[in-house]
mmCIF file of C-alpha atoms in Angstrom:
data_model
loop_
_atom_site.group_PDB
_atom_site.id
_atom_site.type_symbol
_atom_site.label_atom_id
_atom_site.label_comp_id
_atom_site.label_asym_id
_atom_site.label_seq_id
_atom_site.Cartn_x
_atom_site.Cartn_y
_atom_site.Cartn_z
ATOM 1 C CA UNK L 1 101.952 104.372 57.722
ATOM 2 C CA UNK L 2 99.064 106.624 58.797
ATOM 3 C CA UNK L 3 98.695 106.976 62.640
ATOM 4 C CA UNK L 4 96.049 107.843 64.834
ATOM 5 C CA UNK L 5 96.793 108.262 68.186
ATOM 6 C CA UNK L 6 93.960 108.733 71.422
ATOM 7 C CA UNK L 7 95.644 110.204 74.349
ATOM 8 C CA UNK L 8 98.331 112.489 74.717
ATOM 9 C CA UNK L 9 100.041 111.787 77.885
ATOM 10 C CA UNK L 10 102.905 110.447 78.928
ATOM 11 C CA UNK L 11 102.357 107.130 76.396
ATOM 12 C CA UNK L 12 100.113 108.818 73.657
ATOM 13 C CA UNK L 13 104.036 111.289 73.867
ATOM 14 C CA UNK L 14 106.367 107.992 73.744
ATOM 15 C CA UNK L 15 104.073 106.659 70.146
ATOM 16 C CA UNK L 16 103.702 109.758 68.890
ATOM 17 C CA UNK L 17 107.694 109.821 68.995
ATOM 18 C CA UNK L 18 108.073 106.360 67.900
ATOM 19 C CA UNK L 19 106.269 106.623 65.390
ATOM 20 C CA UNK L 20 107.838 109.721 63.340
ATOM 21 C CA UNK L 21 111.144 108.241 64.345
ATOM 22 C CA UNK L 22 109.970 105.425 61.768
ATOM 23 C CA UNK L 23 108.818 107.903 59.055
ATOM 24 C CA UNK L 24 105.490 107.835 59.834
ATOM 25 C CA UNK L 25 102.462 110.510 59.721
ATOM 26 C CA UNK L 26 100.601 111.338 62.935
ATOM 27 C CA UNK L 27 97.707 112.516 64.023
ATOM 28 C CA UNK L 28 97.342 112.903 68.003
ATOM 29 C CA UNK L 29 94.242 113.782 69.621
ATOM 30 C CA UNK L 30 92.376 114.225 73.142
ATOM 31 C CA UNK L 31 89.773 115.252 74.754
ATOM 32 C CA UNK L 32 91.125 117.789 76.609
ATOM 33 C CA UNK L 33 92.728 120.900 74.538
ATOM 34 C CA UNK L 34 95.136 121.334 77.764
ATOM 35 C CA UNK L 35 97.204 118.467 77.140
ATOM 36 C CA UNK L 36 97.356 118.871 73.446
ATOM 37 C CA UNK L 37 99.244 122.235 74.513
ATOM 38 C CA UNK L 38 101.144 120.182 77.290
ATOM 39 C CA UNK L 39 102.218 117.585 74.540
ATOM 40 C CA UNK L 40 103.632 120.487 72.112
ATOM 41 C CA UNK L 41 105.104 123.209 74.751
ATOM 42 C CA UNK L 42 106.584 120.905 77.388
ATOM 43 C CA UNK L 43 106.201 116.753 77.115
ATOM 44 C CA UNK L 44 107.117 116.091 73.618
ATOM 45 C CA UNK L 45 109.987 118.839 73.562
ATOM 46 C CA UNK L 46 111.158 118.368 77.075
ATOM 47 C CA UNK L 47 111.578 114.536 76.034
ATOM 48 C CA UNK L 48 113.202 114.613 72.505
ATOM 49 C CA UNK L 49 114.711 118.206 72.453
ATOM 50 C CA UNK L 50 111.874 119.934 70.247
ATOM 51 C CA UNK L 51 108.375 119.636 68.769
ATOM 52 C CA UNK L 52 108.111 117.870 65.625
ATOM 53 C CA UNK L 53 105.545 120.590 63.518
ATOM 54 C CA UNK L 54 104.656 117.265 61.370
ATOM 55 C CA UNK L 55 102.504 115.712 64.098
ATOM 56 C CA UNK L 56 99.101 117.075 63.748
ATOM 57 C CA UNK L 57 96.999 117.801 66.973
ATOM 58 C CA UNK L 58 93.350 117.482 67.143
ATOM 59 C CA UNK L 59 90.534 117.460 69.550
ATOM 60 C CA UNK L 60 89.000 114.105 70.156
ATOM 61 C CA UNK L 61 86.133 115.028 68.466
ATOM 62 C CA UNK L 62 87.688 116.396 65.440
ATOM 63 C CA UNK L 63 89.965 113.637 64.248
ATOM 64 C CA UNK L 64 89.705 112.159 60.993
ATOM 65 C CA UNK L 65 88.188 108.791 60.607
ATOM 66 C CA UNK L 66 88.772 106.018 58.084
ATOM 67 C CA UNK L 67 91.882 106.926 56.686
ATOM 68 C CA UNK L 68 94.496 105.347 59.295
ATOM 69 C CA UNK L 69 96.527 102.388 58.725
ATOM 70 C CA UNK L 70 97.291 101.948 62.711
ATOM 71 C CA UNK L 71 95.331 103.514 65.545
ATOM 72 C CA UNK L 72 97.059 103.501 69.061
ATOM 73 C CA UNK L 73 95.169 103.935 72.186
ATOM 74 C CA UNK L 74 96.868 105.474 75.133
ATOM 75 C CA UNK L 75 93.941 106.745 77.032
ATOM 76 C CA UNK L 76 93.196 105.602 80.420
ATOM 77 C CA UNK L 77 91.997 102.080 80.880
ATOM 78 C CA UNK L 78 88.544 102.021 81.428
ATOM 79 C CA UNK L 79 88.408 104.047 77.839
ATOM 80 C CA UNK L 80 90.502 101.074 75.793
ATOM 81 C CA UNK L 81 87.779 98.774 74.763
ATOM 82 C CA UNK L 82 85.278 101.601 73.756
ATOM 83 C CA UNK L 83 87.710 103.201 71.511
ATOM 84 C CA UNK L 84 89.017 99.917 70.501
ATOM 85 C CA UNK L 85 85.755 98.739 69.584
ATOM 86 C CA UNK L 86 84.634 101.868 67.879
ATOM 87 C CA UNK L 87 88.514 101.616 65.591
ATOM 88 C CA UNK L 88 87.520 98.160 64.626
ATOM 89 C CA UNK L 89 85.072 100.026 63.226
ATOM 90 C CA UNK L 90 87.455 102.067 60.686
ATOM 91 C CA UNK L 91 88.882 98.978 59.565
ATOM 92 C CA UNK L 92 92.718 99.938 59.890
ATOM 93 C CA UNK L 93 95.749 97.310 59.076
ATOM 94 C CA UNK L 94 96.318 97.290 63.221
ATOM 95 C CA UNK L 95 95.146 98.645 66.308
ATOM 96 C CA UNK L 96 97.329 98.641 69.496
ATOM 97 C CA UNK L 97 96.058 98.994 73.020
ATOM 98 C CA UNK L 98 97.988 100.634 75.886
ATOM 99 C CA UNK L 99 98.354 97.799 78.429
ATOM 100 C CA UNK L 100 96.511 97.160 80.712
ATOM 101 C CA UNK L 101 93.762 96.038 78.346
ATOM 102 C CA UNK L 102 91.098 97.128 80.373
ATOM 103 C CA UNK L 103 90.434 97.101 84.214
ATOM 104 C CA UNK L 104 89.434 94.198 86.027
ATOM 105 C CA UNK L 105 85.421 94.047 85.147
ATOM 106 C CA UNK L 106 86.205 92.929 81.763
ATOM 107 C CA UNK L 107 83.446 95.203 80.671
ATOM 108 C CA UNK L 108 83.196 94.687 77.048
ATOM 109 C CA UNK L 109 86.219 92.082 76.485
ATOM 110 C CA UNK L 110 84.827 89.474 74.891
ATOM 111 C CA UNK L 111 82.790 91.868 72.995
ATOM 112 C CA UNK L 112 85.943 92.881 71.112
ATOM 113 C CA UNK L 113 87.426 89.712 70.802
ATOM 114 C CA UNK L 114 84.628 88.325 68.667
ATOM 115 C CA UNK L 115 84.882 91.474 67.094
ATOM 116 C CA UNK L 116 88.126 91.487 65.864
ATOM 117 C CA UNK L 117 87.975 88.172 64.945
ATOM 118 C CA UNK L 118 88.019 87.355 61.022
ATOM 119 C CA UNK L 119 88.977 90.674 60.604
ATOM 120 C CA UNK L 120 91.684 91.204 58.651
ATOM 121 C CA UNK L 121 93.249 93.619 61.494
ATOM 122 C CA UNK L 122 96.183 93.093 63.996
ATOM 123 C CA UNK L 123 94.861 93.838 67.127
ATOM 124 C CA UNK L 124 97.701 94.225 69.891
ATOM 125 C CA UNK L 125 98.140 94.890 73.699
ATOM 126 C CA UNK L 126 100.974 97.061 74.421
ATOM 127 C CA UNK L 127 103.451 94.938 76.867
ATOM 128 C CA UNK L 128 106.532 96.130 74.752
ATOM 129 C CA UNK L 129 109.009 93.878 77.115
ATOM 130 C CA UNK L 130 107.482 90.807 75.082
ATOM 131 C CA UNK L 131 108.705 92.775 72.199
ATOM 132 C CA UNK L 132 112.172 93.246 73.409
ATOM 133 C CA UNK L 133 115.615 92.468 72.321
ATOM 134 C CA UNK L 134 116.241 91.102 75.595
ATOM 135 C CA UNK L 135 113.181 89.234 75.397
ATOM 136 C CA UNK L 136 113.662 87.780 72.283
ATOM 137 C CA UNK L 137 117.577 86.370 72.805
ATOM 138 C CA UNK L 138 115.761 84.875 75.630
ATOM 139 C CA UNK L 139 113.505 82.677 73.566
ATOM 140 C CA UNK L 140 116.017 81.811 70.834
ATOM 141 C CA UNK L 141 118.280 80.342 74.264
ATOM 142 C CA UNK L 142 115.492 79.019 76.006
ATOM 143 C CA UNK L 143 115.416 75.424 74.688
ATOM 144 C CA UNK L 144 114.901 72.228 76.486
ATOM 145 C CA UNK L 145 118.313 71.348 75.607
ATOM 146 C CA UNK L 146 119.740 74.371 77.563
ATOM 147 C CA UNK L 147 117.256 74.383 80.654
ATOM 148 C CA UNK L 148 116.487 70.762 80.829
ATOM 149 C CA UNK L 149 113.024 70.184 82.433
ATOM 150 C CA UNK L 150 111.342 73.689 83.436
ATOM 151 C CA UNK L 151 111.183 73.180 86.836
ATOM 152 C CA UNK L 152 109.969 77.054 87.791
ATOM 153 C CA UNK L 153 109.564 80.550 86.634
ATOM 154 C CA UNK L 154 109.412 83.920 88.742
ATOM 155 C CA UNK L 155 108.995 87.513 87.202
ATOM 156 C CA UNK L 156 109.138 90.744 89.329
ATOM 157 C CA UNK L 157 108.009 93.997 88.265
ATOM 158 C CA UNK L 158 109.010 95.987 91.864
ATOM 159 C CA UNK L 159 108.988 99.743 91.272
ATOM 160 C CA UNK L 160 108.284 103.359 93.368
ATOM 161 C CA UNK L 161 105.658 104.675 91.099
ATOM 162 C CA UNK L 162 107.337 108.630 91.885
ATOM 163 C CA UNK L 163 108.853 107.663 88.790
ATOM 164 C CA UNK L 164 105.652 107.701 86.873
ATOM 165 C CA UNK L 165 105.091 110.531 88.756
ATOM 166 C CA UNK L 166 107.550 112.590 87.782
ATOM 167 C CA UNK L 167 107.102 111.888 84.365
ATOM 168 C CA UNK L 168 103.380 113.318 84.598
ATOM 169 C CA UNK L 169 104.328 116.441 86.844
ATOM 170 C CA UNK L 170 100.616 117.817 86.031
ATOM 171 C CA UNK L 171 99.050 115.121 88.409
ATOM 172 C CA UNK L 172 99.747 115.676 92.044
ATOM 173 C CA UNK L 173 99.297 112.053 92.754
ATOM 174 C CA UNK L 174 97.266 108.676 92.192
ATOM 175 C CA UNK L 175 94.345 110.431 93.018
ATOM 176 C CA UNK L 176 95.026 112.359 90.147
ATOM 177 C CA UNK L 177 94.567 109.772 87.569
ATOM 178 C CA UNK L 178 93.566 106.052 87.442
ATOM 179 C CA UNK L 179 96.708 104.586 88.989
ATOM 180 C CA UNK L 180 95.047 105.383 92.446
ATOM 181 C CA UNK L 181 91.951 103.021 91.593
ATOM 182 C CA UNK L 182 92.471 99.562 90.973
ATOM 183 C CA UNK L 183 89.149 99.252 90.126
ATOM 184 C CA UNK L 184 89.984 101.757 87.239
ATOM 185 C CA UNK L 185 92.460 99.290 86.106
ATOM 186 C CA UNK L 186 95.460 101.250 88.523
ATOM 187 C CA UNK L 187 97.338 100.253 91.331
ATOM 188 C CA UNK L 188 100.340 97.119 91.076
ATOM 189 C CA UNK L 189 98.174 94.790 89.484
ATOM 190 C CA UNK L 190 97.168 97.056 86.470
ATOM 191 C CA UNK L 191 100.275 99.342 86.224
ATOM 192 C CA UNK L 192 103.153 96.971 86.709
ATOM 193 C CA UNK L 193 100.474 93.917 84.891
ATOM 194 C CA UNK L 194 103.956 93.727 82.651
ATOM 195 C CA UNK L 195 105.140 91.029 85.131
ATOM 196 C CA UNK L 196 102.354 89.130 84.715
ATOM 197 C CA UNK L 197 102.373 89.741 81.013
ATOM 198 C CA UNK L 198 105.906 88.544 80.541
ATOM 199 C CA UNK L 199 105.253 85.640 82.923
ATOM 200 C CA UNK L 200 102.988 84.062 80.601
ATOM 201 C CA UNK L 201 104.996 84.903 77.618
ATOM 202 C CA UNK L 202 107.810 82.771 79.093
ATOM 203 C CA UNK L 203 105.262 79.986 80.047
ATOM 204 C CA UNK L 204 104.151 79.793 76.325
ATOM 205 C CA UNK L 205 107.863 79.883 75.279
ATOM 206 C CA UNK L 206 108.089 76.777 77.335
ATOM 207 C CA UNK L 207 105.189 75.273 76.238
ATOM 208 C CA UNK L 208 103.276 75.042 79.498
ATOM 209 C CA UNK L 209 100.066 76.524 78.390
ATOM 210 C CA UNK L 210 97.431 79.331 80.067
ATOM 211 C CA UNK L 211 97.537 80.013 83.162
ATOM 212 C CA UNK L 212 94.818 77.732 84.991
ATOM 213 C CA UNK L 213 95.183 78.281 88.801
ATOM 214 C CA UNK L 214 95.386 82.036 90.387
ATOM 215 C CA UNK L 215 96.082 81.896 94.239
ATOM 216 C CA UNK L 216 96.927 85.815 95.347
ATOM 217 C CA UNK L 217 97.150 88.094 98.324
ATOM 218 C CA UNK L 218 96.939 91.686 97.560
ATOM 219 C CA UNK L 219 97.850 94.636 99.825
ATOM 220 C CA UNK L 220 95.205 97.486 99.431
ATOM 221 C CA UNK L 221 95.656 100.787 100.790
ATOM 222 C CA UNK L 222 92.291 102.820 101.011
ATOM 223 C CA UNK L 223 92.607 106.467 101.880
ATOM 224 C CA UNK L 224 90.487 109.560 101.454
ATOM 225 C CA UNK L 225 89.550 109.071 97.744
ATOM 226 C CA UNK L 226 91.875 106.287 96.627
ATOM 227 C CA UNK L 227 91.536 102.685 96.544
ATOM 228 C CA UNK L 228 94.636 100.538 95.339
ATOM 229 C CA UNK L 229 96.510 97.523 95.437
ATOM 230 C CA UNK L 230 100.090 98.327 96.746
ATOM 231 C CA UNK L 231 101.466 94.899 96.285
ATOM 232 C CA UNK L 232 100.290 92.133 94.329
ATOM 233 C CA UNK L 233 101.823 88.745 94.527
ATOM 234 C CA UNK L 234 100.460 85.914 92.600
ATOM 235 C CA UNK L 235 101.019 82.334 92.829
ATOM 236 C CA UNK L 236 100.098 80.641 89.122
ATOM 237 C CA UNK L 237 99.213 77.243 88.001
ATOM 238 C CA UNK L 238 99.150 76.739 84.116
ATOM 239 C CA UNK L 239 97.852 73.712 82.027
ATOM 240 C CA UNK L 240 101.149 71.544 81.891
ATOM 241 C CA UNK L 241 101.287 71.794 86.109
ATOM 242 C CA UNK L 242 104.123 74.347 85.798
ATOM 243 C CA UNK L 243 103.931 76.411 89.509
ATOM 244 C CA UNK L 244 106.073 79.708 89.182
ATOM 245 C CA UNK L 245 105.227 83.643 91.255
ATOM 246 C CA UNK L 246 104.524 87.060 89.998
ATOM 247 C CA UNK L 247 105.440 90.017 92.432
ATOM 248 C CA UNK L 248 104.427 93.513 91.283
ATOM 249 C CA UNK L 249 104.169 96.664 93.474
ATOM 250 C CA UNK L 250 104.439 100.062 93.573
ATOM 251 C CA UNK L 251 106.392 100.841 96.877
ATOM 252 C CA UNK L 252 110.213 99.397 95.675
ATOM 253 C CA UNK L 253 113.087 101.801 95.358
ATOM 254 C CA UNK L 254 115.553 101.039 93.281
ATOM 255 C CA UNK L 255 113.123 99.459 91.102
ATOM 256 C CA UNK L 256 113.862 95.932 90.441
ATOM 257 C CA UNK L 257 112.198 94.394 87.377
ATOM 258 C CA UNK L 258 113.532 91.112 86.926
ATOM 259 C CA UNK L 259 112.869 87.449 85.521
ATOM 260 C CA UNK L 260 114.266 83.992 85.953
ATOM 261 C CA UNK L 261 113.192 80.562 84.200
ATOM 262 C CA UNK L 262 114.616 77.774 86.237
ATOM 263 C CA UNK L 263 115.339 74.449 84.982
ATOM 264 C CA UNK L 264 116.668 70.756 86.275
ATOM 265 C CA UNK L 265 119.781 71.841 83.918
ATOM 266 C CA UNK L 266 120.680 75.776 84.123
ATOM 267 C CA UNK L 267 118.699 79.129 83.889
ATOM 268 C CA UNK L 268 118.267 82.187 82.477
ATOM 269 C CA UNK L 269 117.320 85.682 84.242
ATOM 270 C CA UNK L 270 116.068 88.651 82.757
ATOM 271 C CA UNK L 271 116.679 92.165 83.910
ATOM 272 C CA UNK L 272 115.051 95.221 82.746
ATOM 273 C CA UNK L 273 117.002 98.166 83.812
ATOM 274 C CA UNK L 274 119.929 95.882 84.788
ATOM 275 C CA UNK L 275 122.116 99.057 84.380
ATOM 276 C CA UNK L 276 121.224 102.493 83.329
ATOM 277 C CA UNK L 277 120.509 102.262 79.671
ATOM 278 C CA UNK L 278 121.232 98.773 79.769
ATOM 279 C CA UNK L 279 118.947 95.443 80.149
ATOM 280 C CA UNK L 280 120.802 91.828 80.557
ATOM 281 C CA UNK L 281 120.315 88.523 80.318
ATOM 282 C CA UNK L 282 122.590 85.915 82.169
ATOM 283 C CA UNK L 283 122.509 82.122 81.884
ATOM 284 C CA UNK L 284 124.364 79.194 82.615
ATOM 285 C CA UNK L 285 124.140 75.476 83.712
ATOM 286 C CA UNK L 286 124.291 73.636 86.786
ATOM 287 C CA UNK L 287 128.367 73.063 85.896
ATOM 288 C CA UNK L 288 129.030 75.969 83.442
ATOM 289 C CA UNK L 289 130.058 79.190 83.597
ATOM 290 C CA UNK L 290 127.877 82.538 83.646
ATOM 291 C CA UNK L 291 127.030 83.840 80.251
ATOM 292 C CA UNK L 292 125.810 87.265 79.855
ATOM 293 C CA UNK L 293 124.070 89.280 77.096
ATOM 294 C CA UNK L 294 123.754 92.931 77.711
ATOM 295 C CA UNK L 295 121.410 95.427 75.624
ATOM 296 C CA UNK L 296 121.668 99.454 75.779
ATOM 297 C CA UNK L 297 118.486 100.968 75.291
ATOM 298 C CA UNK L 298 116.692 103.911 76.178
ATOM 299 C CA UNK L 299 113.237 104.045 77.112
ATOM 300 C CA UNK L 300 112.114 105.883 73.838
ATOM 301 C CA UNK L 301 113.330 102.339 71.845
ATOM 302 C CA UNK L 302 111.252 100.393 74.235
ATOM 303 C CA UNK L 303 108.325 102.235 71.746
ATOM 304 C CA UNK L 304 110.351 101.939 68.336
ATOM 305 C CA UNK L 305 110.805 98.263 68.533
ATOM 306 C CA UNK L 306 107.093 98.035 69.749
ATOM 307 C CA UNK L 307 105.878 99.661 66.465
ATOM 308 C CA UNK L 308 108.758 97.704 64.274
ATOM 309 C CA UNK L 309 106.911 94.477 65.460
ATOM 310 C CA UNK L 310 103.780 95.863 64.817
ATOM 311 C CA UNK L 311 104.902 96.627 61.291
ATOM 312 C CA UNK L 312 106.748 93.032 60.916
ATOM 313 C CA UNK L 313 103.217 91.447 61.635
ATOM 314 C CA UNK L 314 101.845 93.444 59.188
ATOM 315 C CA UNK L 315 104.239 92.402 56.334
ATOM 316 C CA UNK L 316 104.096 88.601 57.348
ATOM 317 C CA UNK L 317 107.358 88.727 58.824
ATOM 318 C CA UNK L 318 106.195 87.395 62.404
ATOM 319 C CA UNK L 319 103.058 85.005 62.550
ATOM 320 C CA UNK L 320 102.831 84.318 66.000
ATOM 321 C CA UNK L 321 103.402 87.870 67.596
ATOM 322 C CA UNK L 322 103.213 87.814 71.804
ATOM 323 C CA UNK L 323 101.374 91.132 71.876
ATOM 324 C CA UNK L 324 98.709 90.359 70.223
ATOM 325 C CA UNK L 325 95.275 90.694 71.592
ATOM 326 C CA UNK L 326 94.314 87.473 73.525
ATOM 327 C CA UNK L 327 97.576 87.512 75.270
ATOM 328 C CA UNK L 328 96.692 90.831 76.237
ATOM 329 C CA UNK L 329 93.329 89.743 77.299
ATOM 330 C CA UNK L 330 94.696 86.746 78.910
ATOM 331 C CA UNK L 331 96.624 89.029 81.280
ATOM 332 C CA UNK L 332 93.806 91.294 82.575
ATOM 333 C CA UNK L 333 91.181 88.025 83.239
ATOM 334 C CA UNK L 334 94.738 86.773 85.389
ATOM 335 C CA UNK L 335 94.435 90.423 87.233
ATOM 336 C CA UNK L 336 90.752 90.288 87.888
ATOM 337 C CA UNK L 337 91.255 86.827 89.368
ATOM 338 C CA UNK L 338 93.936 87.752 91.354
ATOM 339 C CA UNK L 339 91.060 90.420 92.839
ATOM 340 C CA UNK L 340 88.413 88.046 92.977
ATOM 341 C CA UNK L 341 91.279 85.457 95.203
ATOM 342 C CA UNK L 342 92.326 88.091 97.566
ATOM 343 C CA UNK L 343 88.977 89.211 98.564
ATOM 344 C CA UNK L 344 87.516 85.555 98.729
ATOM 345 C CA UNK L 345 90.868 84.280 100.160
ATOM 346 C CA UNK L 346 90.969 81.377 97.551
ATOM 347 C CA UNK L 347 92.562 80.126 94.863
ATOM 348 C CA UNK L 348 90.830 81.007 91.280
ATOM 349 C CA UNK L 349 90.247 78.322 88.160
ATOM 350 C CA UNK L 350 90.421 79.844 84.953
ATOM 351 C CA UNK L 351 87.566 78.560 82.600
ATOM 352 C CA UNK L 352 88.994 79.512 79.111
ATOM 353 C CA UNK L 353 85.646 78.184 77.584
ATOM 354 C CA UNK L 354 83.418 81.097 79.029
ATOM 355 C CA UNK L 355 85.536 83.717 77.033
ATOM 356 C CA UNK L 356 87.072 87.374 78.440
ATOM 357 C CA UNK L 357 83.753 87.588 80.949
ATOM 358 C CA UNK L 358 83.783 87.368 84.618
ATOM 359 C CA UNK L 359 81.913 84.348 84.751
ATOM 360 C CA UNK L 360 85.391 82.807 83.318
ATOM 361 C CA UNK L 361 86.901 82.830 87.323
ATOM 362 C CA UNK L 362 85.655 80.398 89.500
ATOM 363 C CA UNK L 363 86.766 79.870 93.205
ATOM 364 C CA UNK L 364 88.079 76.788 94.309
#
């Protein structure tokens, strides 16, 4: 595989990694020649203990076109669907998009749906815990016969965002970058949209459908230049009448990212970061014992097995992959209703019909 890669922060870092770890060539590029020196003197080495000299760096403007077989963006959010659009463009096997897919205006989301489809590309979003091990034991356990009737489900993604911080130690703070805007696509809703992401997923495993209903109160904090969403909690409503919550904010320390399908018969909860290195699942029935099913990871494999699935699509191995790009679309029309609810202080229909477009959310 030939990879392009837009952006070379903190994500654009964690591809670029993945993807030599799998063989591949890279080509990494940005607009900004400081952090393509960042990338080589301190991110990439600091990370995986030196700079790989086969990873080719190039201005934005100066990257090849036409000759890649996957092109990742990991640019900031409002840039996704431009660069996405303009990729289609090079007709590569796959593209994969940086979750979230793009902020809440939806600016230019149905645009590349329609695009990309009949093409013969896999266009992804990148909400890698879909993609996980964790994630998948969890659907090969999840049956009716297990869980009975799905009675709820609840996914938290509750975590300090120093920790993002710290891992970008150029940026001072969120008004530094596009966290600190939610209208940028930042803040709880955009940055920790995983939880809402994953939420779904396990909705589809269950075969309750879209989500239909979006009732949400959102905690903004406005000072000096910034304008974000602290907490976002999110009541949901899909087509089968399933009622389940989504809780994601950037305040929580220790970070608690954490899942839980509930059924009339037993359970199963999902914990990211159960342990250091170490995610979990643990199920049981109403009269059975506790299983558990632990997986050590670090974050870098969160990226490998991203890219693995990427290249299993490509080869026919998976048909129905949970990344790919309506799902990921799916999730950012959920966070620009959950906007559109807290200002108006109702609940939000989803009107699948009217496409990726704003006029898709209408208040109850």
């Amino acid at each position: 595989m030939k990879v392009k890669i837009y952006g070379a922060g903190s994500i654009g870092n964690h591809l670029a990694h993945a993807s030599r770890s799998l063989g591949w060539e890279v080509h990494l590029c940005d607009i900004d020649e400081a952090a393509l020196v960042r990338t080589q003197e301190q991110i990439y080495p600091g990370r995986y203990g030196k700079w790989d000299e086969t990873i080719q760096l190039y201005k934005t403007e100066d990257v090849p076109r036409n000759i890649y077989d996957l092109i990742c963006i990991g640019t900031p959010p409002e840039y996704h669907l431009p660069l996405a659009i303009d990729a289609i463009a090079e007709s590569p096997k796959a593209i994969l998009i940086e979750k979230p897919a793009c902020p809440p205006d939806l600016a230019r989301a149905q645009e590349l749906y329609e695009l990309a489809q009949g093409r013969n590309i896999f266009v992804s979003v990148g909400y890698d815990h879909v993609v996980a091990e964790a994630t998948q034991k969890l659907a090969a356990i999840a049956t009716e016969e297990w869980l009975g009737t799905v009675e709820t489900i609840d996914v938290e993604f509750r975590e300090h965002w120093g920790g993002i911080f710290n891992a970008h130690p150029w940026l001072s703070g969120p008004a530094d970058t596009y966290l600190g805007y939610w209208q940028r696509g930042g803040g709880a809703s955009g940055e920790h949209s995983h939880a809402l992401n994953l939420w779904q997923h396990f909705a589809h495993l269950m075969g309750a459908g879209r989500v239909v209903e979006v009732s949400a109160m959102l905690d903004y904090v406005c000072a000096g230049e910034v304008h974000y969403d602290k907490i976002c909690a999110l009541n949901l409503t899909t087509e089968s009448g399933l009622v389940g919550r989504v809780v994601q904010d950037v305040v929580t320390q220790p970070p608690k990212k954490w899942g839980r399908i509930q059924g009339d018969r037993g359970y199963i909860a999902w914990h990211c970061g159960y342990q250091p290195g170490c995610d979990a699942l643990f199920y049981g029935q109403s009269q059975g014992k506790r299983e558990e099913y632990l997986v050590q990871k670090t974050r870098p494999d969160d990226f490998i097995a991203e890219l693995k699935h990427v290249q299993a699509c490509l080869d026919g191995q998976i048909k129905e992959s949970g990344i790919r790009l309506d799902r990921g679309l799916d999730t950012s029309l959920l966070v620009a209703a959950a906007h559109l609810s807290a200002r108006a202080g109702k609940t939000v229909r989803i009107d699948y019909s009217r496409g990726y477009l704003s006029e898709a959310l209408q208040l109850s």
